[in-house]
Short mmCIF file of C-alpha atoms in Angstrom, two decimals:
data_model
loop_
_atom_site.label_atom_id
_atom_site.label_comp_id
_atom_site.label_asym_id
_atom_site.label_seq_id
_atom_site.Cartn_x
_atom_site.Cartn_y
_atom_site.Cartn_z
CA MET E 18 -1.33 -2.21 1.15
CA LEU E 19 2.20 -0.77 0.85
CA SER E 20 3.69 -4.27 0.87
CA ARG E 21 1.35 -5.40 -1.91
CA ILE E 22 2.19 -2.34 -4.02
CA ALA E 23 5.93 -2.86 -3.45
CA ALA E 24 5.65 -6.53 -4.39
CA ALA E 25 3.98 -5.54 -7.66
CA VAL E 26 6.31 -2.67 -8.60
CA VAL E 27 9.79 -3.74 -7.47
CA PRO E 28 10.17 -6.72 -9.88
CA SER E 29 9.83 -4.25 -12.76
CA LEU E 30 12.78 -2.20 -11.45
CA GLY E 31 15.33 -5.00 -11.16
CA HIS E 32 16.01 -8.63 -10.39
CA LEU E 33 15.21 -9.17 -6.69
CA THR E 34 16.49 -12.15 -4.73
CA VAL E 35 15.98 -12.89 -1.04
CA THR E 36 17.83 -15.13 1.40
CA SER E 37 17.47 -15.82 5.11
CA ASP E 38 19.56 -17.41 7.84
CA ARG E 39 16.43 -19.12 9.14
CA ALA E 40 14.04 -21.51 7.39
CA THR E 41 11.07 -19.68 8.88
CA ALA E 42 9.91 -16.07 8.69
CA PRO E 43 10.70 -13.70 11.58
CA ALA E 44 8.42 -14.35 14.54
CA ALA E 45 5.38 -12.15 15.05
CA GLY E 46 6.17 -9.13 17.20
CA SER E 47 9.77 -8.83 15.93
CA ILE E 48 11.65 -5.62 15.19
CA ILE E 49 13.23 -5.81 11.74
CA VAL E 50 16.10 -3.35 11.39
CA ALA E 51 17.56 -2.59 7.95
CA ASN E 52 20.31 -0.48 6.37
CA HIS E 53 19.15 2.65 4.52
CA THR E 54 20.90 3.65 1.28
CA SER E 55 18.28 4.93 -1.20
CA LEU E 56 14.82 6.42 -1.42
CA VAL E 57 13.66 3.19 -3.07
CA ASP E 58 15.07 0.67 -0.60
CA PRO E 59 11.99 0.69 1.69
CA GLY E 60 9.97 -0.61 -1.26
CA ILE E 61 12.60 -3.24 -2.02
CA VAL E 62 12.65 -4.38 1.60
CA LEU E 63 8.84 -4.53 1.78
CA ALA E 64 8.70 -6.58 -1.42
CA ALA E 65 11.35 -8.97 -0.10
CA LEU E 66 9.66 -9.42 3.27
CA ARG E 67 6.33 -10.13 1.59
CA ARG E 68 7.96 -13.11 -0.13
CA LEU E 69 8.61 -14.41 3.38
CA GLY E 70 5.00 -13.79 4.40
CA VAL E 71 5.77 -10.64 6.41
CA GLU E 72 3.98 -7.29 5.96
CA PRO E 73 5.45 -4.98 8.60
CA VAL E 74 4.43 -1.69 10.10
CA VAL E 75 7.08 0.89 9.15
CA MET E 76 8.53 3.65 11.32
CA ALA E 77 9.17 6.62 9.03
CA THR E 78 9.78 10.35 9.15
CA ALA E 79 6.48 12.18 9.62
CA GLY E 80 7.02 14.29 6.51
CA LEU E 81 6.02 11.33 4.37
CA TRP E 82 2.48 11.60 5.73
CA ARG E 83 2.17 14.98 3.97
CA ILE E 84 2.72 13.44 0.52
CA PRO E 85 -0.60 12.96 -1.35
CA VAL E 86 -1.67 9.33 -1.74
CA LEU E 87 1.39 8.00 0.12
CA GLY E 88 0.26 9.74 3.29
CA ARG E 89 -3.16 8.12 3.07
CA LEU E 90 -1.63 4.70 2.50
CA LEU E 91 0.64 5.13 5.51
CA GLU E 92 -2.29 6.22 7.67
CA ARG E 93 -4.51 3.35 6.56
CA GLY E 94 -1.73 0.81 7.11
CA GLY E 95 -1.15 1.86 10.71
CA HIS E 96 2.46 2.86 10.05
CA VAL E 97 4.26 4.95 12.65
CA PRO E 98 5.23 8.61 11.96
CA VAL E 99 8.33 9.96 13.71
CA HIS E 100 8.17 13.70 14.42
CA ARG E 101 11.87 14.40 14.83
CA GLY E 102 12.95 17.34 16.96
CA THR E 103 9.53 17.77 18.58
CA ASP E 104 7.84 16.77 21.82
CA ARG E 105 5.95 14.11 19.83
CA ALA E 106 9.10 12.17 18.86
CA ALA E 107 9.08 9.93 21.94
CA ALA E 108 5.43 9.02 21.33
CA ALA E 109 6.49 7.13 18.19
CA LEU E 110 8.29 4.54 20.33
CA ASP E 111 5.12 4.04 22.41
CA THR E 112 3.03 3.57 19.25
CA ALA E 113 5.60 1.13 17.86
CA ALA E 114 5.63 -0.84 21.11
CA LEU E 115 1.84 -1.21 20.92
CA ALA E 116 2.11 -2.57 17.36
CA LEU E 117 4.69 -5.11 18.53
CA ARG E 118 2.46 -6.12 21.44
CA ASP E 119 -0.34 -6.72 18.94
CA GLY E 120 1.89 -9.18 17.09
CA ARG E 121 2.81 -6.92 14.18
CA HIS E 122 6.28 -6.92 12.67
CA LEU E 123 7.96 -3.51 12.81
CA LEU E 124 10.43 -2.27 10.20
CA ILE E 125 12.85 0.38 11.42
CA TYR E 126 15.95 1.96 9.89
CA GLY E 127 18.61 2.25 12.57
CA GLU E 128 20.44 5.06 10.76
CA GLY E 129 17.23 7.08 10.38
CA ARG E 130 18.56 8.98 7.37
CA LEU E 131 20.15 8.57 3.95
CA PRO E 132 23.92 8.80 3.33
CA CYS E 133 25.19 12.01 1.73
CA ARG E 134 26.80 10.40 -1.31
CA THR E 135 26.30 10.89 -5.04
CA ASP E 136 27.78 7.62 -6.33
CA ALA E 137 25.90 4.34 -6.68
CA ALA E 138 28.39 2.19 -4.75
CA GLU E 139 27.64 0.11 -1.68
CA ALA E 140 28.97 1.16 1.74
CA PRO E 141 28.48 -0.16 5.28
CA PRO E 142 25.66 1.19 7.43
CA GLU E 143 26.46 4.48 9.15
CA SER E 144 26.00 5.09 12.87
CA PHE E 145 22.67 4.05 14.39
CA ARG E 146 20.38 6.20 16.52
CA SER E 147 19.50 4.96 20.01
CA GLY E 148 15.75 4.61 19.41
CA LEU E 149 16.04 1.01 18.23
CA ALA E 150 17.81 -0.09 21.42
CA ARG E 151 15.34 1.77 23.63
CA LEU E 152 12.37 0.25 21.79
CA ALA E 153 13.83 -3.27 21.99
CA HIS E 154 14.40 -2.91 25.73
CA ALA E 155 10.95 -1.43 26.40
CA SER E 156 9.10 -4.05 24.35
CA GLY E 157 11.29 -7.11 24.94
CA ALA E 158 10.96 -7.84 21.21
CA PRO E 159 13.65 -9.77 19.32
CA VAL E 160 15.63 -7.80 16.75
CA VAL E 161 16.01 -9.23 13.24
CA PRO E 162 18.88 -7.69 11.22
CA LEU E 163 18.28 -7.16 7.51
CA GLY E 164 20.79 -6.14 4.86
CA GLN E 165 19.88 -4.91 1.40
CA ALA E 166 22.13 -4.15 -1.56
CA GLY E 167 21.57 -2.85 -5.07
CA ALA E 168 19.00 -0.14 -4.30
CA ARG E 169 21.50 2.59 -5.15
CA ARG E 170 21.71 1.16 -8.66
CA VAL E 171 18.02 2.00 -9.01
CA SER E 172 18.12 5.48 -7.49
CA SER E 173 20.83 7.53 -5.78
CA GLY E 174 22.57 10.90 -5.87
CA PRO E 175 21.13 14.30 -6.83
CA CYS E 176 17.45 14.69 -7.73
CA VAL E 177 17.91 14.54 -11.51
CA LYS E 178 20.09 11.44 -11.22
CA GLN E 179 17.56 9.78 -8.91
CA ILE E 180 14.71 10.34 -11.35
CA SER E 181 16.82 9.19 -14.30
CA GLY E 182 17.90 6.07 -12.44
CA PHE E 183 14.36 5.16 -11.50
CA LEU E 184 13.07 5.65 -15.06
CA THR E 185 15.85 3.63 -16.67
CA ALA E 186 15.93 0.81 -14.10
CA PRO E 187 13.34 -1.35 -15.94
CA ALA E 188 15.66 -1.44 -18.96
CA ARG E 189 18.88 -1.88 -16.94
CA ARG E 190 17.45 -4.51 -14.55
CA PRO E 191 19.98 -4.03 -11.71
CA ARG E 192 20.48 -6.91 -9.30
CA LEU E 193 18.83 -6.39 -5.91
CA HIS E 194 19.33 -8.63 -2.90
CA VAL E 195 17.88 -8.71 0.62
CA HIS E 196 19.32 -10.95 3.32
CA VAL E 197 17.50 -11.57 6.62
CA GLY E 198 19.75 -12.52 9.52
CA ALA E 199 19.02 -14.56 12.62
CA PRO E 200 17.12 -12.81 15.45
CA LEU E 201 19.03 -11.54 18.47
CA HIS E 202 18.28 -10.03 21.84
CA LEU E 203 20.26 -6.86 22.44
CA PRO E 204 22.43 -6.31 25.54
CA PRO E 205 20.93 -4.11 28.27
CA GLU E 206 23.15 -1.03 27.90
CA VAL E 207 21.91 1.32 25.16
CA GLY E 208 25.33 2.03 23.65
CA ALA E 209 26.28 -1.65 23.51
CA ALA E 210 22.86 -2.57 22.16
CA THR E 211 23.08 0.04 19.41
CA ALA E 212 26.55 -1.19 18.41
CA ALA E 213 25.42 -4.82 18.41
CA ALA E 214 22.45 -4.03 16.17
CA ARG E 215 24.62 -2.11 13.72
CA ALA E 216 27.15 -4.96 13.59
CA ALA E 217 24.41 -7.50 12.86
CA VAL E 218 22.90 -5.35 10.09
CA THR E 219 26.38 -4.79 8.64
CA ALA E 220 26.93 -8.57 8.51
CA ALA E 221 23.60 -9.03 6.72
CA TRP E 222 24.50 -6.19 4.33
CA ARG E 223 27.81 -7.86 3.53
CA THR E 224 25.96 -11.04 2.59
CA ALA E 225 23.57 -9.08 0.37
CA THR E 226 26.43 -7.20 -1.27
CA HIS E 227 28.36 -10.40 -1.89
CA SER E 228 25.25 -12.00 -3.41
CA ILE E 229 25.03 -9.43 -6.19
CA GLY E 230 28.78 -9.23 -6.74
CA GLU E 231 28.81 -5.55 -5.79
CA PRO E 232 32.09 -4.02 -4.51
CA ALA E 233 31.83 -2.45 -1.07
CA GLU E 234 33.63 0.67 0.11
CA LEU E 235 36.33 0.14 2.72
CA ALA E 236 35.39 3.23 4.72
CA ASP E 237 32.27 3.72 6.81
CA GLY E 238 30.85 6.20 4.34
CA ASP E 239 30.32 9.94 4.42
CA GLN E 240 28.21 12.07 6.70
CA PRO E 241 24.43 11.73 6.35
CA CYS E 242 22.71 14.35 4.23
CA GLY E 243 19.09 13.89 5.16
CA GLU E 244 16.51 11.92 7.09
CA GLY E 245 14.52 9.12 5.63
CA VAL E 246 12.79 6.12 6.99
CA SER E 247 13.48 5.74 10.72
CA GLY E 248 14.77 4.29 12.89
CA GLY E 249 34.57 -0.77 5.73
CA SER E 250 35.56 -4.08 4.64
CA ARG E 251 35.28 -6.47 1.77
CA PRO E 252 32.11 -8.56 1.54
CA GLY E 253 32.39 -11.65 3.68
CA PRO E 254 31.47 -15.15 2.62
CA ARG E 255 27.82 -15.92 2.01
CA HIS E 256 26.05 -17.32 5.05
CA PRO E 257 24.06 -20.55 4.78
CA ALA E 258 20.72 -19.18 3.71
CA ARG E 259 17.26 -20.03 2.52
CA SER E 260 16.35 -18.43 -0.80
CA ALA E 261 12.95 -16.94 -1.61
CA ARG E 262 12.47 -15.90 -5.20
#
């Protein structure tokens, strides 16, 4: 349901394009890990993945389940709440592993929070949490890196700016791009696996950033300012990619 809603709404917010390193969609039971930059980028990612025939289960902070309507949609869709800082946090990985075993795709945000920045510029993914590596090792699932760019042009910064950006996006039509990288199996050590996943997502993000002609910050960005959906250099050359429009 969330994927269908995103696919209907996102095209009205901007011009979305999608590319992939592979000619086929990610295999069933894959972990898709994306960079997190804006409150609206989960919707953009879901809309892009639906063009590839993928409607994933999403790991997200449990607070979203308390939002009227959205909470019901998350519950009905079998998405996975993450209760950070509680004894129930580890259970989210078990629930996610079951979804993967059932052949569902799982969308996770390795950073697990939004960057604490007020500008609309692109910047590389910040440090990843270890949950992705631990889930990949426990489930044996392949990890598919995904980079998105342009979401901050729809909504970013303080609350008033976010609302203003969202309301004016249909008139501004910012360029949005999602790039899906090739699947990889992470190395066995958690630290190395976490670093490898971040590097792969950063490469996919660079491709997405390059695709919309957006300048990227040279630094790794500022400290995170809040949690969201769980889980510098110049843009590199575009990878050979399949386009889904």
